[in-house]
Amino acid sequence: MAARGALTASLDTLVTRHGIAGAAAEVADPECGRWKAARGVADRDTGRPMNADDRLRIGSVTKTFTVTVVVQLAAEGRIELDAPVERYLPGLIRGNGYDGRKITVRQLLQHTSGLPDYVEAIADRPVNDWRYRHFEPRELIATALTMERPAKKWHYATTNTLVAGLIVEKVSGRGIEAEVSRRILGPLGLRDTYWPGDATRVRGAHSRSYFPDPGGSGRQVDGTEWNVTFGGAGGALVSSPADVNRFYQGLFGGKLVPARWLAEMKRTVPADPDRLWLGARYGLGLVSSPLKCGGTWWGHGGTVPGGHRALGASGPGGRSIAIALNQVPGTDKAEADFRAVVDGAFCPTDRTHPFQEKTA
């Protein structure tokens, strides 16, 4: 199969050309079934090979899970997408020019709220000051409200998803973790996907992850153990490529939200190419991106500071791909080659045509 060879070659590029420790992917196709590929190592110390069955931290892929629950509640008439945040969380977004009376739920979900990203403030601190500590969503939102307003109308901010998670809690009476588990993980049988809470270790078989030595040595150090409450509803989930594929197939296959509401999720606005990439658009918890062979893939990517990088995408014909790296690409070219893995899975090699990628 041409797609299998192209996928394997693109993973190999990440490992051999860009020095990524390990890269793996699973492709799920309605006609061809499921198949996997992997290159590099899951553990630098032992040399254990990368494996597409391993769990990893999926970072902002979590956002689609959280937003799906918000949309489910909207479909049930319990949340109004165009209602102000103030209706559900009175007084939460106030001060420094920010006003929850002027921000709608929809704007949270599509990152047009004008809220800054608290992650930028946290990441500026010495890493060991926050790597192992617990964060509360309201604490992180309060941090965001002390920051300057973003300059552009579309500004990707995990702050938005934390607020959305609190709206779910207010409306349902249960935390976002419980609602995602009850409404998505259980019904779809996602047995590798879970909220880690304050646990710093990943349960079960998993790849290690690596990030640049904060001491400045230039080496990659182990970042697997991390308290990811700083990501919360916008970035804390642990999963596997197979589960990520099942999730997006369930979402786009009509198992999670009615067709009318899936259409709402796919109503996009232009994304800032400096925050994503050229051609990317953003819906409600979903990225859309053009394929080199024509058409579009839908899904989301995710990164955690410890080094895991994930992406789940659904393309034409119902084929989906989930990608796992255990080291974040360090250059624009490496990031572009990471996204090119999706084209390798969805585009026959004789049908590709040039598409201008953002470069440094």
Coordinates of C-alpha atoms in Angstrom, one line a residue, residues 73-313:
L73 CA -24.9 20.1 26.6
A74 CA -25.8 22.7 24.0
A75 CA -27.6 20.0 22.0
E76 CA -29.5 19.1 25.2
G77 CA -30.5 22.8 25.7
R78 CA -28.5 23.2 28.8
I79 CA -25.8 25.6 27.4
E80 CA -26.4 28.3 24.8
L81 CA -23.3 28.8 22.6
D82 CA -24.0 32.5 22.0
A83 CA -24.7 33.3 25.7
P84 CA -22.2 35.3 27.6
V85 CA -19.8 33.5 30.0
E86 CA -21.2 35.7 32.8
R87 CA -24.5 33.8 32.6
Y88 CA -22.8 30.6 33.8
L89 CA -19.8 31.9 35.8
P90 CA -20.8 35.3 37.3
G91 CA -17.8 37.5 38.1
L92 CA -15.2 35.0 36.9
I93 CA -13.9 37.1 34.0
R94 CA -13.6 40.6 35.3
G95 CA -10.8 43.2 35.5
N96 CA -7.8 44.4 33.5
G97 CA -10.2 45.1 30.6
Y98 CA -11.6 41.6 30.5
D99 CA -15.4 41.2 30.9
G100 CA -17.3 37.9 30.9
R101 CA -20.4 39.8 30.0
K102 CA -18.9 40.5 26.5
I103 CA -17.4 37.0 25.8
T104 CA -19.7 34.2 24.6
V105 CA -19.3 30.4 25.0
R106 CA -18.8 30.1 21.3
Q107 CA -15.9 32.6 21.4
L108 CA -14.2 30.5 24.1
L109 CA -14.5 27.3 22.0
Q110 CA -13.1 29.0 18.8
H111 CA -10.4 31.1 20.6
T112 CA -11.9 34.5 19.6
S113 CA -12.6 35.5 23.2
G114 CA -9.7 37.9 23.5
L115 CA -8.4 36.1 26.6
P116 CA -4.6 35.6 26.8
D117 CA -3.0 32.2 27.3
Y118 CA -1.8 31.6 30.9
V119 CA 0.5 28.9 29.6
E120 CA 2.8 31.6 28.4
A121 CA 3.2 33.0 31.9
I122 CA 3.7 29.6 33.5
A123 CA 6.3 28.5 31.0
D124 CA 8.4 31.6 31.6
R125 CA 9.0 30.4 35.2
P126 CA 11.9 28.0 36.1
V127 CA 10.5 24.6 35.1
N128 CA 11.1 22.9 38.5
D129 CA 9.1 25.6 40.2
W130 CA 5.9 24.3 38.6
R131 CA 6.6 20.9 37.1
Y132 CA 5.4 18.9 40.1
R133 CA 2.9 21.2 41.6
H134 CA -0.9 21.2 41.6
F135 CA -2.8 24.0 39.8
E136 CA -6.5 24.9 40.1
P137 CA -8.4 26.1 37.0
R138 CA -9.5 29.3 38.7
E139 CA -5.9 30.0 39.7
L140 CA -4.7 29.7 36.2
I141 CA -7.5 31.8 34.8
A142 CA -6.7 34.5 37.4
T143 CA -3.1 34.4 36.1
A144 CA -4.4 34.9 32.5
L145 CA -6.4 38.0 33.6
T146 CA -3.2 39.7 34.8
M147 CA -1.7 39.5 31.3
E148 CA -1.9 41.9 28.4
R149 CA -4.7 41.5 25.9
P150 CA -3.6 39.6 22.7
A151 CA -3.0 41.8 19.7
K152 CA -4.9 39.6 17.2
K153 CA -8.6 38.6 17.1
W154 CA -7.9 34.9 16.9
H155 CA -5.6 33.9 19.8
Y156 CA -5.1 30.3 20.8
A157 CA -5.4 30.1 24.6
T158 CA -5.8 27.1 26.9
T159 CA -7.5 29.7 29.2
N160 CA -10.6 29.4 27.0
T161 CA -10.9 25.7 27.5
L162 CA -10.4 25.9 31.3
V163 CA -13.3 28.4 31.4
A164 CA -15.4 26.0 29.2
G165 CA -14.6 23.2 31.7
L166 CA -15.9 25.3 34.6
I167 CA -19.1 26.0 32.6
V168 CA -19.6 22.2 32.2
E169 CA -19.2 21.8 35.9
K170 CA -21.7 24.6 36.7
V171 CA -24.3 23.3 34.3
S172 CA -23.9 19.5 35.0
G173 CA -23.0 19.5 38.6
R174 CA -20.0 17.3 37.8
G175 CA -16.4 18.2 37.0
I176 CA -15.2 18.1 33.4
E177 CA -13.2 14.9 34.1
A178 CA -16.3 13.1 35.2
E179 CA -18.4 14.3 32.3
V180 CA -15.8 13.4 29.7
S181 CA -15.4 10.0 31.3
R182 CA -19.2 9.4 31.4
R183 CA -20.1 10.8 28.0
I184 CA -17.1 9.9 25.9
L185 CA -14.6 7.5 27.4
G186 CA -17.1 4.9 28.6
P187 CA -19.5 4.9 25.6
L188 CA -16.6 4.7 23.1
G189 CA -14.6 2.1 25.1
L190 CA -11.5 4.2 25.3
R191 CA -9.6 2.1 27.9
D192 CA -6.2 3.8 27.4
T193 CA -7.6 7.3 28.0
Y194 CA -7.8 8.8 31.5
W195 CA -7.3 11.9 33.5
P196 CA -4.1 11.6 35.6
G197 CA -5.0 14.2 38.2
D198 CA -1.9 14.9 40.3
A199 CA -0.2 11.6 39.4
T200 CA 3.1 12.4 37.7
R201 CA 3.6 9.0 36.2
V202 CA 1.8 7.5 33.2
R203 CA 0.0 4.3 33.9
G204 CA 0.5 1.2 31.8
A205 CA 2.8 0.8 28.8
H206 CA 4.0 4.2 27.6
S207 CA 6.8 6.0 25.8
R208 CA 9.1 8.1 27.8
S209 CA 9.3 11.8 26.7
Y210 CA 12.1 14.2 26.3
F211 CA 12.6 18.0 26.5
P212 CA 15.6 20.4 26.4
D213 CA 17.7 20.5 29.5
P214 CA 16.6 23.6 31.4
G215 CA 20.2 23.9 32.6
G216 CA 21.2 24.8 29.1
S217 CA 23.4 21.8 28.3
G218 CA 21.7 21.3 25.0
R219 CA 20.9 17.7 25.9
Q220 CA 17.4 16.2 25.9
V221 CA 16.4 15.1 29.4
D222 CA 13.5 12.9 30.6
G223 CA 10.3 14.8 31.0
T224 CA 7.9 11.9 31.4
E225 CA 7.0 12.6 35.0
W226 CA 5.0 15.8 35.2
N227 CA 2.0 17.1 37.0
V228 CA -0.3 18.2 34.2
T229 CA -3.0 19.9 36.2
F230 CA -1.6 23.0 34.6
G231 CA -3.3 21.8 31.4
G232 CA -6.5 20.7 33.0
A233 CA -9.6 20.6 30.7
G234 CA -7.4 21.9 27.9
G235 CA -4.4 19.5 28.0
A236 CA -4.2 16.9 30.7
L237 CA -5.5 13.7 29.1
V238 CA -3.4 10.5 28.7
S239 CA -4.4 8.4 25.7
S240 CA -3.0 6.2 22.9
P241 CA -3.1 6.5 19.1
A242 CA -5.8 3.8 18.9
D243 CA -8.0 5.6 21.4
V244 CA -7.5 9.0 19.7
N245 CA -8.5 7.4 16.4
R246 CA -11.6 5.9 18.0
F247 CA -12.5 9.2 19.5
Y248 CA -12.4 11.1 16.2
Q249 CA -14.1 8.3 14.3
G250 CA -16.9 8.4 17.0
L251 CA -17.2 12.2 16.8
F252 CA -17.3 12.4 13.0
G253 CA -19.3 9.2 12.7
G254 CA -22.2 10.7 14.7
K255 CA -21.8 8.8 17.9
L256 CA -21.2 11.8 20.1
V257 CA -23.1 14.8 18.8
P258 CA -26.1 15.1 16.4
A259 CA -25.3 16.2 12.8
R260 CA -26.6 19.7 13.3
W261 CA -24.2 20.2 16.2
L262 CA -21.2 18.6 14.5
A263 CA -21.8 21.2 11.7
E264 CA -21.6 23.9 14.4
M265 CA -18.2 22.5 15.5
K266 CA -17.1 22.6 11.9
R267 CA -18.0 26.3 11.4
T268 CA -14.5 27.8 11.2
V269 CA -12.7 31.1 11.4
P270 CA -9.2 31.8 10.1
A271 CA -6.5 30.8 12.5
D272 CA -3.3 32.9 13.1
P273 CA -0.6 31.1 11.0
D274 CA 1.9 32.2 13.6
R275 CA 0.1 30.2 16.2
L276 CA -0.8 27.2 13.9
W277 CA 0.2 27.2 10.2
L278 CA -0.8 28.5 6.8
G279 CA -4.2 27.3 5.7
A280 CA -5.3 26.2 9.1
R281 CA -8.8 27.3 10.3
Y282 CA -10.4 26.7 13.7
G283 CA -14.0 25.6 14.6
L284 CA -15.2 24.6 18.0
G285 CA -12.4 22.6 19.4
L286 CA -11.4 21.5 15.9
V287 CA -8.6 22.4 13.5
S288 CA -9.2 22.1 9.8
S289 CA -6.3 22.0 7.4
P290 CA -5.8 21.5 3.7
L291 CA -4.3 18.3 2.3
K292 CA -1.7 18.4 -0.4
C293 CA -3.8 16.2 -2.6
G294 CA -6.9 18.3 -2.1
G295 CA -9.6 18.1 0.5
T296 CA -9.3 18.7 4.2
W297 CA -8.4 17.0 7.4
W298 CA -10.1 17.7 10.7
G299 CA -8.7 17.1 14.2
H300 CA -6.4 18.6 16.7
G301 CA -2.8 18.6 17.8
G302 CA -1.3 18.6 21.3
T303 CA 2.0 19.3 23.0
V304 CA 3.1 18.9 26.6
P305 CA 6.2 20.6 28.0
G306 CA 7.7 17.2 29.0
G307 CA 8.1 16.3 25.3
H308 CA 5.0 14.3 24.2
R309 CA 3.5 15.6 20.9
A310 CA 0.2 14.2 19.6
L311 CA -2.1 14.7 16.6
G312 CA -5.4 13.2 15.7
A313 CA -6.9 13.8 12.2

